[in-house]
GROMACS .gro file of C-alpha atoms in nm:
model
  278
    1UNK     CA    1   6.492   6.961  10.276
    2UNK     CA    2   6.468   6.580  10.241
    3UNK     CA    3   6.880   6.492  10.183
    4UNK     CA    4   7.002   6.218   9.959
    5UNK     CA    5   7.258   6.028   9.894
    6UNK     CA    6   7.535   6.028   9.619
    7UNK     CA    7   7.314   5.723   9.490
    8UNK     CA    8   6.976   5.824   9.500
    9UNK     CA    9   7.111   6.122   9.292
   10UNK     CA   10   7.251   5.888   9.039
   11UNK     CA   11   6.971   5.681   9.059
   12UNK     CA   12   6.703   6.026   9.041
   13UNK     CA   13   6.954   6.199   8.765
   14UNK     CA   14   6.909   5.902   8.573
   15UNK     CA   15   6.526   5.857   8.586
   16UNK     CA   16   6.513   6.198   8.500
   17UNK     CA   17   6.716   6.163   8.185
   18UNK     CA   18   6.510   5.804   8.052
   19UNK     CA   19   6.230   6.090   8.033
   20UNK     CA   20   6.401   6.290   7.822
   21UNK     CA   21   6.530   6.047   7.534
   22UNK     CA   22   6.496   6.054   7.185
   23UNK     CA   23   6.266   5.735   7.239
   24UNK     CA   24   6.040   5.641   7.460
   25UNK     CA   25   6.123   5.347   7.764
   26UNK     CA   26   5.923   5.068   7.902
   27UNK     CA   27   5.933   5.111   8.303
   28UNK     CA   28   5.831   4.779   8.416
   29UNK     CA   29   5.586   4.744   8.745
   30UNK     CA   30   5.763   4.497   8.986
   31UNK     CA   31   5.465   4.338   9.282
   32UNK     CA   32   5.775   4.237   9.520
   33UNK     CA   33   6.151   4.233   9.545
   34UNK     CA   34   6.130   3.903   9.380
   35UNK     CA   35   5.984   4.002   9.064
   36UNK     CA   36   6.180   4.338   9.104
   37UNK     CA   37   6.532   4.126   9.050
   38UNK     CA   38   6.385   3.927   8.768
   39UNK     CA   39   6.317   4.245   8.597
   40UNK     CA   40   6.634   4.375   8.668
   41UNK     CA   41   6.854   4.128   8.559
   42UNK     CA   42   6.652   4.134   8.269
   43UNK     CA   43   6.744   4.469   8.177
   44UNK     CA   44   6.489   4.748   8.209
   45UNK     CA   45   6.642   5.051   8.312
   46UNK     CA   46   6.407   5.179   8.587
   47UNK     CA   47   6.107   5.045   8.768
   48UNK     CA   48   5.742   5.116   8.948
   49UNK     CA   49   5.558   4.966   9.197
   50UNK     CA   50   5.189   4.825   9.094
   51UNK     CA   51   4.963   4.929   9.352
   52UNK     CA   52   4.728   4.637   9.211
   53UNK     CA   53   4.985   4.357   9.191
   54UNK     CA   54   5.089   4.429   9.529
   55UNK     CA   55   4.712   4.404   9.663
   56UNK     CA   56   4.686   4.118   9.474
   57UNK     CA   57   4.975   3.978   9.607
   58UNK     CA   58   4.829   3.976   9.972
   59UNK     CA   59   4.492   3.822   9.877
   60UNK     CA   60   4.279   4.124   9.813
   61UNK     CA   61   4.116   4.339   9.557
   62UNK     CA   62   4.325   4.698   9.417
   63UNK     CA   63   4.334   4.938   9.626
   64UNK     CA   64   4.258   4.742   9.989
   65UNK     CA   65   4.615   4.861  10.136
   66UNK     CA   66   4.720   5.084  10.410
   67UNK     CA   67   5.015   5.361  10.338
   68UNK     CA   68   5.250   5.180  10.554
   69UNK     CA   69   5.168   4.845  10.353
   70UNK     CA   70   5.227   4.992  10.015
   71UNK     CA   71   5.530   5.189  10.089
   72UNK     CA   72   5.743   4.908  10.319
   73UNK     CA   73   5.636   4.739  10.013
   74UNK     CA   74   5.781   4.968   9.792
   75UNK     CA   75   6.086   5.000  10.019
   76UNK     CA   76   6.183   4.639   9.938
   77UNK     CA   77   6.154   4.701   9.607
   78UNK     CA   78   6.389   4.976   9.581
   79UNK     CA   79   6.641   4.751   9.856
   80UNK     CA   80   6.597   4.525   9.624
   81UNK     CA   81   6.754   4.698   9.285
   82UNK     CA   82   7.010   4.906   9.208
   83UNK     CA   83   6.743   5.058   8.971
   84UNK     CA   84   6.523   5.415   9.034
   85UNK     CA   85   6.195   5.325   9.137
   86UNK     CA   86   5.893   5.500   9.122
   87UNK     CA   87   5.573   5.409   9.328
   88UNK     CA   88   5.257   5.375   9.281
   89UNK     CA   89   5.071   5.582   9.568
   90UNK     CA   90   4.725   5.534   9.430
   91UNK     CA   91   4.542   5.871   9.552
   92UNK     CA   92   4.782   5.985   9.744
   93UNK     CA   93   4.655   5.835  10.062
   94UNK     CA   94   4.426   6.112  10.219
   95UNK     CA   95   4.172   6.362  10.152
   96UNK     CA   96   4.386   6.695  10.203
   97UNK     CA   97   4.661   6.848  10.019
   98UNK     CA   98   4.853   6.814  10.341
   99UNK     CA   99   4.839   6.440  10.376
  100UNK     CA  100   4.876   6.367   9.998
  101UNK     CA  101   5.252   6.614  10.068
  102UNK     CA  102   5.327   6.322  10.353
  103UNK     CA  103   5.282   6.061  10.151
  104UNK     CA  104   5.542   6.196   9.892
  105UNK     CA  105   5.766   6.268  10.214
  106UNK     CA  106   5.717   5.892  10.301
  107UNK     CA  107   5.767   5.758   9.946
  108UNK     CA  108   6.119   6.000   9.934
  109UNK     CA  109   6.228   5.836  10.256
  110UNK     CA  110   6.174   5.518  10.140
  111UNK     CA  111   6.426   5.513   9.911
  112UNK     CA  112   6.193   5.604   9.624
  113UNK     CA  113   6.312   5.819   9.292
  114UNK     CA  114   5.930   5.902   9.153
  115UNK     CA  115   5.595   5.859   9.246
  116UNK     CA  116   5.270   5.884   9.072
  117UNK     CA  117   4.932   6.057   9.204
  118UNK     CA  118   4.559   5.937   9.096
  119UNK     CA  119   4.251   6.218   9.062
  120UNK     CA  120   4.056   5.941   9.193
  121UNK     CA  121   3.829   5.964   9.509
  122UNK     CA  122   3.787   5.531   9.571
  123UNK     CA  123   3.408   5.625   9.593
  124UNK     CA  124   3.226   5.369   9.336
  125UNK     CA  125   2.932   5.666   9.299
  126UNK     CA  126   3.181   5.929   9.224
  127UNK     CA  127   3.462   5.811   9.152
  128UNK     CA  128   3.690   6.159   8.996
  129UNK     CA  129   3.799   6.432   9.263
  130UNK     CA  130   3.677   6.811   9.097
  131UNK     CA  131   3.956   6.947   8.934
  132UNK     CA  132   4.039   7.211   9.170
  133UNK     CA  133   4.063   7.001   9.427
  134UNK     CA  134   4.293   6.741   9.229
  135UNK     CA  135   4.524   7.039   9.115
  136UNK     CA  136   4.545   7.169   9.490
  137UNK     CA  137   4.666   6.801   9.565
  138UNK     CA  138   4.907   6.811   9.254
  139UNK     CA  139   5.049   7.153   9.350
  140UNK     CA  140   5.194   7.015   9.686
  141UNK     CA  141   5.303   6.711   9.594
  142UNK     CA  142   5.497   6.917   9.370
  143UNK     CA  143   5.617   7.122   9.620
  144UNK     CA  144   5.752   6.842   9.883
  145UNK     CA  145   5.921   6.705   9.552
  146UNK     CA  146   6.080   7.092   9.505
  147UNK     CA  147   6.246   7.072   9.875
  148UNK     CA  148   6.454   6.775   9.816
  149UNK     CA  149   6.793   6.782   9.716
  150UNK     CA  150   6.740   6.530   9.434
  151UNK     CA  151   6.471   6.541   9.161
  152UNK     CA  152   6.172   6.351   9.242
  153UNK     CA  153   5.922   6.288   8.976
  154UNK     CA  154   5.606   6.359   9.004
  155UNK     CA  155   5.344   6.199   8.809
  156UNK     CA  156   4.972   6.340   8.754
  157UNK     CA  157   4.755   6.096   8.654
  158UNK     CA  158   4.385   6.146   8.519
  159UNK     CA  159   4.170   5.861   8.583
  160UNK     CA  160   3.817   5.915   8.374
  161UNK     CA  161   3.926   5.633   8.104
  162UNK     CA  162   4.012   5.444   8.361
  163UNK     CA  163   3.696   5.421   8.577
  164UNK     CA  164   3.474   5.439   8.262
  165UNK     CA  165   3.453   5.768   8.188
  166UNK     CA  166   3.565   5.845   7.826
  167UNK     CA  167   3.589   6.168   7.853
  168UNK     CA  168   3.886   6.306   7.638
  169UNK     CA  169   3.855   6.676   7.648
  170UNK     CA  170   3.817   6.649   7.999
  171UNK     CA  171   4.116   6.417   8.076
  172UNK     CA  172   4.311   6.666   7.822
  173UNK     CA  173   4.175   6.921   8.035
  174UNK     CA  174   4.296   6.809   8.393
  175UNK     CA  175   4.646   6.669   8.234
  176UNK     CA  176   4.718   7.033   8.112
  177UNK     CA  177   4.562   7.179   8.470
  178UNK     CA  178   4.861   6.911   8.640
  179UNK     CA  179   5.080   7.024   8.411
  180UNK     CA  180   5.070   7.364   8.502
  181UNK     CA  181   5.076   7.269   8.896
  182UNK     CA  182   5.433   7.080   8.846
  183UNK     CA  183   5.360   6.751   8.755
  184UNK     CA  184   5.704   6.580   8.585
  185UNK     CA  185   5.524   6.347   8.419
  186UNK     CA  186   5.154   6.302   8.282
  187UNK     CA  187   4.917   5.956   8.260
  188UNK     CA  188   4.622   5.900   8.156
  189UNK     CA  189   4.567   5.512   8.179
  190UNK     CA  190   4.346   5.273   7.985
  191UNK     CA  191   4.336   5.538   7.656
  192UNK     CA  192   4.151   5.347   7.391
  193UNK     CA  193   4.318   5.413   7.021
  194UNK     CA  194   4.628   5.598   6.872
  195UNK     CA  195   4.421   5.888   6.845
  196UNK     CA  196   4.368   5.925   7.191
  197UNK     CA  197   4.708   5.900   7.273
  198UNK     CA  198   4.856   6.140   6.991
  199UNK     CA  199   4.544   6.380   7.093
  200UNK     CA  200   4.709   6.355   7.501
  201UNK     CA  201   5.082   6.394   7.362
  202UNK     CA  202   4.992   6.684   7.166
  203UNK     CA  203   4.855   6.857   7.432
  204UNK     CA  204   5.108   6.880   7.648
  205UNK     CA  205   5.472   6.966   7.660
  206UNK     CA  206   5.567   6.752   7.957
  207UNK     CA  207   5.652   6.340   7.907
  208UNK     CA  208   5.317   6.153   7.919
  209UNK     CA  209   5.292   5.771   8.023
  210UNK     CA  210   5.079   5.554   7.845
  211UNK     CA  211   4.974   5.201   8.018
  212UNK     CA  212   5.013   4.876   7.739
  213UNK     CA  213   4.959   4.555   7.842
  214UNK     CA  214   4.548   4.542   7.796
  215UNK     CA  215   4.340   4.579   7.493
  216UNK     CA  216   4.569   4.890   7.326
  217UNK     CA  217   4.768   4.699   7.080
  218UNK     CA  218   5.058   4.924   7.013
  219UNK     CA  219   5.445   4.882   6.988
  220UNK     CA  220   5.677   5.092   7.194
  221UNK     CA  221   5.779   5.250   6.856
  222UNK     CA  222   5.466   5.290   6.729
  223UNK     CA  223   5.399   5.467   7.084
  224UNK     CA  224   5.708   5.684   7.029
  225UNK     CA  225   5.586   5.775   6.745
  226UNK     CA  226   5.273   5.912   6.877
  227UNK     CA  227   5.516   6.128   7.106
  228UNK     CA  228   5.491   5.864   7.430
  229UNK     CA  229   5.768   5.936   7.652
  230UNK     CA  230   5.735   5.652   7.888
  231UNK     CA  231   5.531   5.340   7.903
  232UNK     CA  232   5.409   5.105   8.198
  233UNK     CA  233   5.250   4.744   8.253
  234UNK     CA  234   5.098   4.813   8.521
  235UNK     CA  235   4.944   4.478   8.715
  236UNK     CA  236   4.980   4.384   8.367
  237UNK     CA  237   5.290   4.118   8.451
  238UNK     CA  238   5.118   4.003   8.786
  239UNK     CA  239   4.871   3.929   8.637
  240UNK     CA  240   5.030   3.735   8.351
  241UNK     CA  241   5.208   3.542   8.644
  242UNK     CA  242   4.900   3.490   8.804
  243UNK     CA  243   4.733   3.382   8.474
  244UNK     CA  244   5.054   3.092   8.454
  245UNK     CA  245   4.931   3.012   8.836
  246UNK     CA  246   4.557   2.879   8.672
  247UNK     CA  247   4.671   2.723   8.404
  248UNK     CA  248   4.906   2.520   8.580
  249UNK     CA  249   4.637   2.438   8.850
  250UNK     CA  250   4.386   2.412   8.597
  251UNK     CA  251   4.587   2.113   8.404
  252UNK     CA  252   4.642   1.942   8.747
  253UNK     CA  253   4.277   1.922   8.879
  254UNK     CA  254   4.108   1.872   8.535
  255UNK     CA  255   4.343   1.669   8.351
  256UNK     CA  256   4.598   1.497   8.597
  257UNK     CA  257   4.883   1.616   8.435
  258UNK     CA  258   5.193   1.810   8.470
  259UNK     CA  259   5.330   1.972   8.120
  260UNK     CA  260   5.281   2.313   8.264
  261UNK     CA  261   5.625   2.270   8.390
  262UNK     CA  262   5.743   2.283   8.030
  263UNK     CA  263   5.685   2.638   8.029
  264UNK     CA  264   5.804   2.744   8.383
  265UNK     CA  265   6.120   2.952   8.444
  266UNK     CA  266   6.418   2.636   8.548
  267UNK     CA  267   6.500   2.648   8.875
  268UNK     CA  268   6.857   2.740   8.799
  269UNK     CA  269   6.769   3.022   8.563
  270UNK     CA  270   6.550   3.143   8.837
  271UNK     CA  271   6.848   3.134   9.105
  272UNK     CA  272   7.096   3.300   8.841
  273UNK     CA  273   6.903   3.573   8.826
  274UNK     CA  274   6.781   3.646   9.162
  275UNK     CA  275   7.184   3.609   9.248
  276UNK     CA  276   7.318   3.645   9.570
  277UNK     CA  277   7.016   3.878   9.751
  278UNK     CA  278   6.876   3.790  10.087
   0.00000   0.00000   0.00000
């Protein structure tokens, strides 16, 4: 058994209960402890690493990180907050069922609440794992979650919409199949209408994520209306931030000129909210 605690329980309990509201709650995806302390001073209630912000952060594509990167990584976050926060562990970091059960070891000792699992393989040519073989990876994740003396969410998350496969009775299909293996929490990212997303709620009696922040135009009560339990940025905010970054530069080299600063956060706003953390 992986102990805990009194805080981590607090902090688990209460991730837990966000799930099961009467509305749905924005968990916002933090790239460092920096931007973890904005957003907690800003008021969400729990957070989750962005597996894509983080690469980004380090000067390379989504998905170019080692375990040990992404989870020291999502140690500081969790350091940094008095928040629960989940992670995101991309695949799960290895090609059995065993190593994908480490990895949720790892995340658990790293101060982590939650953590969410992709049916991806990272192979361009094939790029969803057969659903057997992405249950069988679901199932003991799962179980490491089941031996610790706090609950740890598990999240499932079926990837076809997001690597261009629209395939809706399928990703209905392996959601239900993760469902059924223990997974918490269900996502399907980058669904493309209201349908889709009342079709995936429907489905299942377990809280479902549903990633805003791209071309889905929806409000979080709209999405609660839909039955959406829970609802993520993803790199969405890094790559806002990121987005400020060229703009800025943009004005400087083209123009020679410096009303970006305008718009940036003051440098005393900035330092209020970070506080006192090292």
């Amino acid at each position: 058994m992986i102990a805990a605690t009194t805080d981590r329980i607090r902090k688990a309990e209460a991730f837990r209960a966000l799930h099961a509201a009467d509305r749905p709650f924005v968990i916002a995806n933090p790239w460092d402890a920096g931007s973890a302390r904005v957003l907690t001073g800003l008021g969400f209630a729990a957070l989750a690493t962005t597996g894509a912000g983080f690469a980004h952060s380090l000067g390379r594509r989504d998905g170019h990180v080692t375990r040990e990167e992404l989870l020291d990584n999502a140690a500081a976050i969790a350091a940094a907050t008095p928040l629960p926060v989940s992670a995101d562990l991309e695949s799960g970091f290895g090609e059995t069922p065993e190593e994908v059960a480490e990895t949720i070891r790892l995340a658990a000792a790293a101060g982590l609440v939650g953590a969410s699992i992709e049916d991806s393989t990272g192979r361009p040519d094939d790029p969803i794992r057969p659903l057997e073989e992405a249950v069988e990876r679901i199932e003991e994740a799962a179980a490491v979650a089941c031996e610790m003396d706090f609950p740890f969410t598990v999240t499932a998350r079926a990837e076809n919409f997001f690597h261009g496969r629209p395939d809706l009775p399928d990703t209905i299909r392996r959601l239900q199949a993760y469902e059924d293996a223990g997974a918490d929490v269900l996502y399907a990212p980058a669904l493309p209408d209201a349908d889709a997303v009342r079709a995936v709620c429907a489905s299942v009696s377990s809280p479902v994520n549903v990633l805003m922040g791209g071309a889905l135009r929806l409000s979080v009560a709209q999405l609660g209306r839909l039955g959406v339990r829970r609802v993520s940025v993803g790199s969405a905010m890094s790559r806002a931030a990121y987005g400020a970054l060229v703009r800025a530069a943009e004005e400087i080299r083209d123009q020679a000129t410096f009303t970006f600063g305008a718009d940036a956060l003051p440098y005393a706003d900035l330092e209020g909210i970070l506080g006192t953390g090292e």
